[in-house]
Each structure stands twice: as structure tokens, then as C-alpha cells.
Coordinates of C-alpha atoms and ligand atoms in Angstrom, one line a residue:
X19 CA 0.0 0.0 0.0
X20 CA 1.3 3.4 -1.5
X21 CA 4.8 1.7 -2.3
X22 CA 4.2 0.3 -5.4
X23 CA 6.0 1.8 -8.7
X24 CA 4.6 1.5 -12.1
X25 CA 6.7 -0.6 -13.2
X26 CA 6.1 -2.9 -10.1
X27 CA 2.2 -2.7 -11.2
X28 CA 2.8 -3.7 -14.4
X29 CA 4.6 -6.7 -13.8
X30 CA 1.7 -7.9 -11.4
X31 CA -0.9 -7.0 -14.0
X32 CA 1.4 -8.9 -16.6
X33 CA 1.5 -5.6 -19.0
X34 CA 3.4 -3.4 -20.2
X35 CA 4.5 0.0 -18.1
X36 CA 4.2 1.8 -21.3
X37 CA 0.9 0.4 -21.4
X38 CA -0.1 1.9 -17.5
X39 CA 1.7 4.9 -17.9
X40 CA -0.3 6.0 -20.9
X41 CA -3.8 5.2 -19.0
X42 CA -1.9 6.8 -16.2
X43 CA -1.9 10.0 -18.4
X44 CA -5.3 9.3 -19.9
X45 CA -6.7 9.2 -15.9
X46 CA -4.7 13.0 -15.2
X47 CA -1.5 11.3 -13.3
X48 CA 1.8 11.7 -14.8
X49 CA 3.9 9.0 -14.3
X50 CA 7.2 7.5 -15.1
X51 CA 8.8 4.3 -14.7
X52 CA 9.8 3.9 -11.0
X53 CA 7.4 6.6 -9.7
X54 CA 5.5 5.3 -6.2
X55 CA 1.7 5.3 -6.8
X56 CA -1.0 5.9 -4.6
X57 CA -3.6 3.3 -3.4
X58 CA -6.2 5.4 -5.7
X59 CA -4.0 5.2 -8.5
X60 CA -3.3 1.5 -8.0
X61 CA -6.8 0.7 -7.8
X62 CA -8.0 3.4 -10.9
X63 CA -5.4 1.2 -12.7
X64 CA -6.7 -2.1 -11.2
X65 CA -10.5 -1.1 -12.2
X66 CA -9.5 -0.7 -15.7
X67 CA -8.0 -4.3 -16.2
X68 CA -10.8 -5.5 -14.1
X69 CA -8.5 -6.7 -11.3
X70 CA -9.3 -6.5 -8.1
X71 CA -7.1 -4.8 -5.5
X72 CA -6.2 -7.0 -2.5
X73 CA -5.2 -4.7 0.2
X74 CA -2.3 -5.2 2.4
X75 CA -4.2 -4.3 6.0
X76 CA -0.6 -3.6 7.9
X77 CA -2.3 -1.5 10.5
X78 CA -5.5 -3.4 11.2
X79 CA -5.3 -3.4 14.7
X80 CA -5.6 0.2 15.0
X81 CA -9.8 0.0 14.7
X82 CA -10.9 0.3 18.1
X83 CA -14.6 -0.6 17.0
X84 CA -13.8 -4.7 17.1
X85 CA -12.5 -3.9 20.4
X86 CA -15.6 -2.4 21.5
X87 CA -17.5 -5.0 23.8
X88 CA -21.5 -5.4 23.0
X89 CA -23.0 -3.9 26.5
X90 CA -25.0 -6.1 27.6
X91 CA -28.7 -5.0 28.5
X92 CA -28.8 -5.9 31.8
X93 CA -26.0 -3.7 32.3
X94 CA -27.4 -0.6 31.0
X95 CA -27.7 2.3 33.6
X96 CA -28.6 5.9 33.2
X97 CA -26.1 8.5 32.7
X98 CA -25.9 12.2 33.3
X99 CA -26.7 14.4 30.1
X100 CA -23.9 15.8 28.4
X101 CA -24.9 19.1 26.9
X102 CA -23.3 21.9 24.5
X103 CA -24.0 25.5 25.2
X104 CA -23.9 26.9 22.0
X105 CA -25.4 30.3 19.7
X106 CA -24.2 33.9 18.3
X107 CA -20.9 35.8 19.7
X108 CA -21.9 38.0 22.4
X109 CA -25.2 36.1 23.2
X110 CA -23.7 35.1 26.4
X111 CA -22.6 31.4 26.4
X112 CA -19.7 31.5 28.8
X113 CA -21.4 34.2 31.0
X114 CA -24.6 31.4 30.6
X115 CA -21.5 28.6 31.6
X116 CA -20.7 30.6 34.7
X117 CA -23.8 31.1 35.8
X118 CA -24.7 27.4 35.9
X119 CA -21.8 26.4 37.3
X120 CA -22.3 29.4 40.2
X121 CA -25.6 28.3 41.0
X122 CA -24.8 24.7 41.5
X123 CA -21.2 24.3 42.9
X124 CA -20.7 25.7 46.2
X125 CA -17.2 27.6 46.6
X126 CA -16.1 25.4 49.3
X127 CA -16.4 22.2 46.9
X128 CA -14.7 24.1 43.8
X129 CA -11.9 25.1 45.9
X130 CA -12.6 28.5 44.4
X131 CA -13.2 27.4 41.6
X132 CA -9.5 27.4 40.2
X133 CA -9.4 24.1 38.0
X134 CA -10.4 24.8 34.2
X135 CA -11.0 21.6 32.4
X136 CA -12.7 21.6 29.9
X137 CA -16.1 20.5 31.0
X138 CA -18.1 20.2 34.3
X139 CA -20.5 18.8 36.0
X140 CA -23.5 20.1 38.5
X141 CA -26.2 18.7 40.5
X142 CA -30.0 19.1 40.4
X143 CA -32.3 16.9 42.1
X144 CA -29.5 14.3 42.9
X145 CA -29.2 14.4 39.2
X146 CA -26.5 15.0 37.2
X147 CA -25.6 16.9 34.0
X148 CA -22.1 17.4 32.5
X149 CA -21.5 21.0 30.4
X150 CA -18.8 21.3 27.7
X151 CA -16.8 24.6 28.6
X152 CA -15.8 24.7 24.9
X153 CA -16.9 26.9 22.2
X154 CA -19.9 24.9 21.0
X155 CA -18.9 25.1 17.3
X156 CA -15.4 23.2 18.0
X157 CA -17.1 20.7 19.8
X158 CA -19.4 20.0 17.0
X159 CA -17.1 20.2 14.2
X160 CA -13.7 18.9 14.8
X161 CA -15.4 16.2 17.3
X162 CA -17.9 14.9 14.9
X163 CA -15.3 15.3 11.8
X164 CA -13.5 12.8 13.7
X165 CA -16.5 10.7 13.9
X166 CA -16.8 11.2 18.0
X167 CA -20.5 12.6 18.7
X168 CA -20.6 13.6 22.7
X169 CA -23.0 16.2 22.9
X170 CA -26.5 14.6 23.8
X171 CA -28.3 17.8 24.4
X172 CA -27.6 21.4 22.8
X173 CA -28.2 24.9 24.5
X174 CA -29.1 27.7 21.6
X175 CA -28.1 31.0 23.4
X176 CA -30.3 33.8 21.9
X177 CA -30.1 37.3 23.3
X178 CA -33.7 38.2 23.6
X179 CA -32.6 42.0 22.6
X180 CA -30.5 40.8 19.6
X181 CA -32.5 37.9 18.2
X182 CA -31.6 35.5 15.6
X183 CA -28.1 36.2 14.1
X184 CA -26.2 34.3 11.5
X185 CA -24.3 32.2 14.4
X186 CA -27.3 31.2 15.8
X187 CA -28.3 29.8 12.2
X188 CA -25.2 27.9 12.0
X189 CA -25.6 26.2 15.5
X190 CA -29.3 25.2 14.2
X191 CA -27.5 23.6 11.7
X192 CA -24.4 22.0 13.5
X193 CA -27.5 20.3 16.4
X194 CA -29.6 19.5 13.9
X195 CA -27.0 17.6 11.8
X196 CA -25.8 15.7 15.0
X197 CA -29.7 15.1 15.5
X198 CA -29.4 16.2 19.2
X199 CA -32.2 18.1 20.7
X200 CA -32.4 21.7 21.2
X201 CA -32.8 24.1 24.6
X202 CA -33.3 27.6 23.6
X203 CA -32.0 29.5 26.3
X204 CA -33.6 33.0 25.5
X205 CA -30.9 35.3 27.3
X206 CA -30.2 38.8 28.5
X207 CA -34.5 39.3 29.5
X208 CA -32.8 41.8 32.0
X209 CA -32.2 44.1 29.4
X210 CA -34.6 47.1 27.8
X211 CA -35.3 46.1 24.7
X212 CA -36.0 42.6 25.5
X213 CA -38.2 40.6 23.4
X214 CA -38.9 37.1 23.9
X215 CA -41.6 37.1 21.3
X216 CA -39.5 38.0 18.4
X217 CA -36.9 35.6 19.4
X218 CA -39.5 33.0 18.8
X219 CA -41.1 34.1 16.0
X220 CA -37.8 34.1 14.6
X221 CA -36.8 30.7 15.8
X222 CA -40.1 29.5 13.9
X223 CA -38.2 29.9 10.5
X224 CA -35.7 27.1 11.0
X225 CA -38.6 24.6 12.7
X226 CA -38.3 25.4 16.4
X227 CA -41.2 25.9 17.7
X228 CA -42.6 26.7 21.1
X229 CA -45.0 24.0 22.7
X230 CA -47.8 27.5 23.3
X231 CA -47.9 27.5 19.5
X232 CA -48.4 24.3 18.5
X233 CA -44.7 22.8 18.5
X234 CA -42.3 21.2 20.8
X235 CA -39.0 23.3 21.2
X236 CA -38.4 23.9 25.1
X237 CA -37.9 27.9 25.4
X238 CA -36.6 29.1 28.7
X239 CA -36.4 32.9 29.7
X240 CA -33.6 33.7 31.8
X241 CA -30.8 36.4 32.6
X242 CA -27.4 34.7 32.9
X243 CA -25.9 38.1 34.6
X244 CA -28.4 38.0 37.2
X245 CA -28.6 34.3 37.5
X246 CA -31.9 34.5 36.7
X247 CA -34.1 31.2 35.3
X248 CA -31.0 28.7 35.7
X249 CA -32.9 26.3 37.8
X250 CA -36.0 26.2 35.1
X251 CA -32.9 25.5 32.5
X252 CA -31.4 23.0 34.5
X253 CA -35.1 21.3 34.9
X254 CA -35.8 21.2 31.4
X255 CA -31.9 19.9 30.8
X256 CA -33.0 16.6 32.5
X257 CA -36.6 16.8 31.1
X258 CA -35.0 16.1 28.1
X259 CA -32.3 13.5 29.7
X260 CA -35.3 11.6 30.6
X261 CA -37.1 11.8 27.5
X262 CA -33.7 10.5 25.3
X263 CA -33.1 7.9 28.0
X264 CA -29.4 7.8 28.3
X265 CA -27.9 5.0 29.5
X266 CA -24.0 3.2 29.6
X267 CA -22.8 0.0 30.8
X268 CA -20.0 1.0 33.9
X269 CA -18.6 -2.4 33.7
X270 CA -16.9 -2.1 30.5
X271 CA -13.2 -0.6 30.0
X272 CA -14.0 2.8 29.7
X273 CA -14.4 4.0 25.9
X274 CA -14.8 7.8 25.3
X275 CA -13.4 11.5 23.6
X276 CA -10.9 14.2 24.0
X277 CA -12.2 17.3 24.8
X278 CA -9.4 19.1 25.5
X279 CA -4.9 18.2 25.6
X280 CA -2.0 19.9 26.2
X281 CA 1.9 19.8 27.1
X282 CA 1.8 20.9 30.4
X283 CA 5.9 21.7 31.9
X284 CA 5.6 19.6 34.9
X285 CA 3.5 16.8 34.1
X286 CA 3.9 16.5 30.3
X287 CA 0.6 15.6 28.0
X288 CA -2.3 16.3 29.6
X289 CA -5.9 15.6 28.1
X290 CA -9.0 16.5 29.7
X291 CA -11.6 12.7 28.6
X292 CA -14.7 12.6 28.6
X293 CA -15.9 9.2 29.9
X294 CA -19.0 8.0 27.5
X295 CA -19.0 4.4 28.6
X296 CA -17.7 1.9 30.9
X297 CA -15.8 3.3 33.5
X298 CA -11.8 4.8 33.3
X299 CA -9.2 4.5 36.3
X300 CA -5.6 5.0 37.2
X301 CA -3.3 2.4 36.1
X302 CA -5.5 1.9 33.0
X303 CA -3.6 1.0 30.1
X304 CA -5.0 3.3 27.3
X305 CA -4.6 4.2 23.4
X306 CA -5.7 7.9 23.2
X307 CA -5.9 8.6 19.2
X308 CA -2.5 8.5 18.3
X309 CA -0.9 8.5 21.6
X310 CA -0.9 5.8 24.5
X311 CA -0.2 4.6 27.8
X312 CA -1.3 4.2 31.7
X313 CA -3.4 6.4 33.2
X314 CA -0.8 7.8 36.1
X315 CA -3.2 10.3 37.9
X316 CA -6.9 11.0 37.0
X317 CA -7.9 14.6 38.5
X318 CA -12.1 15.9 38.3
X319 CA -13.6 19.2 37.1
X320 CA -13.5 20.1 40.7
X321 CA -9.5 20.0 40.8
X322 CA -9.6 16.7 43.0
X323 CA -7.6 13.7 42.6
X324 CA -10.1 10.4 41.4
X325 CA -9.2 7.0 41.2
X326 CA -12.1 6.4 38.4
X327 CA -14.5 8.1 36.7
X328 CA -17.6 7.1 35.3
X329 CA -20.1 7.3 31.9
X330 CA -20.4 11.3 30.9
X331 CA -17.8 12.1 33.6
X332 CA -14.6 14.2 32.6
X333 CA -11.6 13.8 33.9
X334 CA -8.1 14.9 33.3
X335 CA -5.2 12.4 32.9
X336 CA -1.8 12.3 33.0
X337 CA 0.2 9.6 32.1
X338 CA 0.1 9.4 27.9
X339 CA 3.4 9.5 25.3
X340 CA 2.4 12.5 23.7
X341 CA -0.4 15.3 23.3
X342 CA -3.5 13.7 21.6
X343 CA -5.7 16.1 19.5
X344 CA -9.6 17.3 21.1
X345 CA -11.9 15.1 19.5
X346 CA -9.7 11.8 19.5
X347 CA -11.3 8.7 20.4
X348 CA -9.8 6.5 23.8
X349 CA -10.2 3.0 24.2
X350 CA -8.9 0.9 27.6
X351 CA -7.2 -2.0 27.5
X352 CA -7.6 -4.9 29.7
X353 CA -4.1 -6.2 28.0
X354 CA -1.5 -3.3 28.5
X355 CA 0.7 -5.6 25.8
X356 CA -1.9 -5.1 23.3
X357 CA -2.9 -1.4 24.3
X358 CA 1.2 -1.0 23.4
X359 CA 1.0 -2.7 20.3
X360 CA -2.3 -0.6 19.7
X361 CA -1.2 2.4 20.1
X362 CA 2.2 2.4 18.5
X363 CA 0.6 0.4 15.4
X364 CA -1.7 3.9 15.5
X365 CA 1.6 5.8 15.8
X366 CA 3.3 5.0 13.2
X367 CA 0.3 5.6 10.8
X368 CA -0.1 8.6 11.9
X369 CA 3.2 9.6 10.8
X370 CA 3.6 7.7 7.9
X371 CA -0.1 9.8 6.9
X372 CA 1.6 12.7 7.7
X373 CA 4.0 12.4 5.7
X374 CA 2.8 11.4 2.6
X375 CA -0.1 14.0 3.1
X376 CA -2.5 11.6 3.4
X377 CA -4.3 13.0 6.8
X378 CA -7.5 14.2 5.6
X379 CA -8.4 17.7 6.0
X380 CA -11.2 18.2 9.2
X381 CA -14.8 19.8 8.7
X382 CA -12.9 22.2 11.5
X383 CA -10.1 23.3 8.9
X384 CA -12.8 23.6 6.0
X385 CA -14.5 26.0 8.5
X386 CA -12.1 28.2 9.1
X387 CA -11.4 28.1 5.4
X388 CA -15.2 29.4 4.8
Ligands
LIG15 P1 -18.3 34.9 22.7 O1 -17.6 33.9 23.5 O2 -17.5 36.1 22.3 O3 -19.0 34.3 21.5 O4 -19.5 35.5 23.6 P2 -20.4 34.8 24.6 O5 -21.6 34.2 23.9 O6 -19.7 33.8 25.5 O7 -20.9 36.0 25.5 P3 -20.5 36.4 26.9 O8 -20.9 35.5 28.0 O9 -19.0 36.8 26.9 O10 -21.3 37.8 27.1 C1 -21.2 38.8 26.2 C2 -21.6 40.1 26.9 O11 -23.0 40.1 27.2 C3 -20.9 40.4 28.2 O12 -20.6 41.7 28.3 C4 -21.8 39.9 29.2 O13 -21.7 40.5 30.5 C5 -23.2 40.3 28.6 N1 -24.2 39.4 29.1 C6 -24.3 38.1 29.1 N2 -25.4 37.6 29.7 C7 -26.1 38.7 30.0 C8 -27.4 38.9 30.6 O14 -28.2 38.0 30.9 N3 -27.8 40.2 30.7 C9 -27.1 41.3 30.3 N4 -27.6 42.5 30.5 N5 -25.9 41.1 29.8 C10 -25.4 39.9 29.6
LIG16 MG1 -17.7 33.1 25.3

């Protein structure tokens, strides 16, 4: 795979390289001789002589899906909502963020709330909900790009005095691709000007509709500054947990997402997990996208050291070769030997991808390109 020459083709095919190089150029690839083709030219070629291509898997352990265990029904408990604050600049997502996390976590539990993970969770009714502290975009784009869907429940922010504004169009669009439901959080009601009405009226356009006229989209009136209508969010947040019955197996070796990494001086990579089944703890042997090893120390959104975490908990771990990317996939290991072989199989296609260009370019980079 992508180290074959023409020439090399040929003699497989039993033709001539003459022969291949001038369909070569009829397909758009110049090619002489001893020049290395690509698995798309090999095959292209292949097609045409109606041969099939007989790929050489050399990294087929690196598919974490055949490692995933079937949970088992009985297993099946509930887990706390995971849930994406998302909607236009300004509108007042992290302010929102704050707020929830203000209400619900008492200063002498936080510590002061020093610790920035990435995510956190709160209480309500001895139930819990965990909230992405990322921008709501990058948690929908270069997450699902990588085929990782965390977000079970998304908050649209809409400032009642602004309305509907072309971000808030595009995080319609993001939920409603990932087929999560939708909160509108209808924000800034403290401020003159303030109209509720229009923001729904808007909202109407792009199918969410409040259950007073006729539809089901779950509109909530608050005023994150003054803290104002959090509780009535948080109710309708597990509402709708209810409704989407969530539900993980905590027996399995913990399976889950990046949300956040980095190379931190003293304690070198450090990536903030989110736990989305089965449950993680330290001295798990664990492949982390590209990059592996134990778990060494686990640490919660509260800045206090766990020994294991559970389904939609995050965590922060130490412990890994290098700095995986947000929206990686981990997998446990019940066999550190294999997690090893895993993980540097993974490796070393990464950097063979790398450098033959192969990596394909994220919905997140096409983004930024728009
Ligand atoms: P970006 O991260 O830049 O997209 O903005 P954001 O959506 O996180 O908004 P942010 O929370 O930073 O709030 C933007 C501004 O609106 C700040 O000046 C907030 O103080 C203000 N703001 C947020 N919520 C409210 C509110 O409920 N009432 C009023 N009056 N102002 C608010
Ligand atoms: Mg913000």
C-alpha cells in the first residue's frame, strides 16, 4: 500500500508500463517508470484491467470498533446528560457557563473554583448533567469530523434584545446535523429592549417551535448576569435526559473523547476525557488517538484527585506519550501488551499519513477556510 511503482504494477498485472503509464496519463496522473503510486492510482489502474485490488491491512489493529464490547442490556444504567452551550458571539454562552456552574457548585467544593477543564459537571435533584466549557462550534465540528458525537443535548443562546443572528443559524445547523435536541436559552430578558416574542417568532423559520404554539422546542427565559431562570434551564436539561433515556454500561473498559490536551511543563501531556461508557481508572492501560499509555493520575472538574470516573464524567489524565488532539477517540485496554502494540501500530500511521499528506483535512479546517 502506496509503495508500489509502475513498473512494479505492471509486472503484477502482466503488462506493459508503457501500457499503464499511458492510462496513467489518460486518468490526469503523470507517471514515469519507477514513480511510487498511490492506493487510488493502484486501484483506478486495477478497475480498468478488471483486477481487483487485495489490500495489504498492515495496521488493522488500530480499529478500536472490534474492540468495542457489545453492553450487555442488563448492564445498561442511566447517565448524566452531556450538553453543549452553543449560539451567536456575544449572546452570552460563557457568562450562561458561569452562571450554571455558580448556582450549582458551592465555593467550598470548587476550591474557588481554580481548575479549568474543559467541561463540568452540577447537580440538580441528585441528578446529574455534564456541560462542555468549549466553544460549541469546536465541539461540533472537529469532534464529529473525527466521527466522535458527545453532545446529547444542545443549548441555543439567543439574546432576547438581539435575536436570531447568522451564528445562531449555523448552530441550528451544527444540532440538527448531529440530530441532538435543542434548549433555547432566550438570554439577556434583564435588558430594555428585551423581546422574547420575536426571538420565537424568529426561531419558527428554521422549525423550532414553542409547545404555546403548537410545537415542541423547550424555550426558557432567563438572565445569565443576574442568575436568573437557571434552575428552570437546569429542569428542562433533565426533562429532556429523561425523554432521550441515556444510558452506559459502567462495567466495560472505559471507551470515550478528548475534549481538551495539552503539554503541560511539569507533568507533560495532559488531556481533559470525557468518559462516555464503561468506566476509566488510574493504572488503566490506554490508546488515546495517536498516543498511549497508563493512566498515572486522573484529577475531576473540581480539581480533586479520582481514582475512576464514570459514563459522561470528565476527567483529566496524565500519564500518555504525547499530546492527543480534542476530538480523538480513547479506548482501555484490559491487555497493556496489546494497548502498546495498539497504540504504536496507531503511531506510526499517523506519521507515515503525515508524511505522505495523506491525513484528511477536518470539517474544522474547512470552517475556518469558509
Ligand atoms: P463569545 O464567547 O465572544 O461568543 O461571547 P459569549 O456568547 O460567550 O458571551 P459572553 O458571555 O461573553 O457575554 C457577552 C456580553 O454580554 C458580556 O458583556 C456579558 O456581560 C453580557 N451578558 C451576558 N449575559 C447577559 C445577561 O443576561 N444580561 C445582560 N444584560 N448582559 C449579559
Ligand atoms: Mg464566550
Amino acid at each position: 500500500s502506496g509503495t508500489l511503482t509502475v513498473d512494479e504494477l505492471a509486472g503484477k498485472l502482466n503488462k506493459d508500463a508503457s501500457e499503464l503509464i499511458k492510462k496513467l496519463m489518460f486518468l490526469g496522473v503523470m507517471a514515469t517508470k519507477n514513480q511510487d503510486l498511490d492506493d487510488d492510482a493502484v486501484e483506478l489502474i486495477c478497475s480498468e484491467y478488471d483486477v481487483e485490488v487485495e489490500k495489504e491491512i498492515v495496521f488493522e489493529d488500530t480499529d478500536f470498533d472490534k474492540y468495542l464490547e457489545e453492553s450487555k442490556q442488563e448492564n445498561l444504567v442511566e447517565r448524566p446528560a452531556v450538553v453543549t452551550i452553543m449560539g451567536h458571539v456575544d449572546h452570552g454562552k460563557t457568562t450562561l457557563l458561569d452562571a450554571i456552574r455558580h448556582t450549582k457548585v458551592t465555593e467550598g467544593e470548587a476550591g474557588g473554583i481554580t481548575q479549568h477543564i474543559g467541561a463540568y459537571q452540577v447537580e440538580n435533584e441528585g441528578k446529574k448533567v455534564t456541560f462542555l466549557d468549549t466553544p460549541g462550534h469546536a465541539a461540533f465540528t472537529s469532534m464529529r469530523s473525527r466521527g466522535a458525537q458527545v453532545t446529547d443535548i444542545a443549548i441555543l443562546v439567543v439574546a432576547a434584545d438581539d435575536g436570531v443572528m447568522p451564528q445562531t443559524v449555523e448552530a441550528i445547523n451544527h444540532a440538527k446535523a448531529a440530530e441532538v435536541p435543542i434548549i433555547i436559552a432566550v438570554n439577556k430578558m434583564d435588558k430594555e429592549g428585551a423581546n422574547p416574542d420575536r426571538v420565537m417568532q424568529e426561531l419558527t423559520e428554521y422549525e423550532l417551535v414553542p409547545e404555546d404554539w403548537g410545537g415542541d422546542t423547550i424555550f426558557v427565559n432567563l438572565s445569565a448576569i443576574k442568575q436568573e431562570g437557571i434552575n428552570d434551564l437546569l429542569e428542562m436539561i433533565l426533562l429532556v435526559s429523561e425523554v432521550e433515556e441515556l444510558k452506559a454500561d459502567q462495567t466495560q473498559n472505559a471507551f470515550g473523547t478528548v475534549i481538551e490536551a495539552q503539554l503541560d511543563k511539569g507533568r507533560g501531556s495532559v488531556a481533559t476525557l470525557l468518559v462516555q461508557n464503561g468506566t476509566l481508572r488510574v493504572g488503566d492501560s490506554i490508546v488515546v488517538g495517536n498516543t498511549f499509555g497508563r493512566v498515572r493520575a486522573m484529577v475531576n472538574d473540581l480539581g480533586k484527585r479520582v481514582q475512576e470516573a464514570g459514563p459522561s464524567t470528565p476527567v483529566e489524565i496524565t500519564g500518555l506519550n504525547d499530546v492527543p488532539q480534542a476530538g480523538d477517540q480513547f479506548l482501555v485496554f484490559s491487555d497493556e501488551k496489546k494497548a502498546r502494540q495498539i497504540g504504536e501500530a496507531r503511531q506510526q500511521k499517523h506519521i507515515q499519513e503525515s508524511r505522505t499528506g495523506q491525513s484528511k483535512v477536518s470539517l474544522d479546517d474547512l470552517f475556518e477556510q469558509i
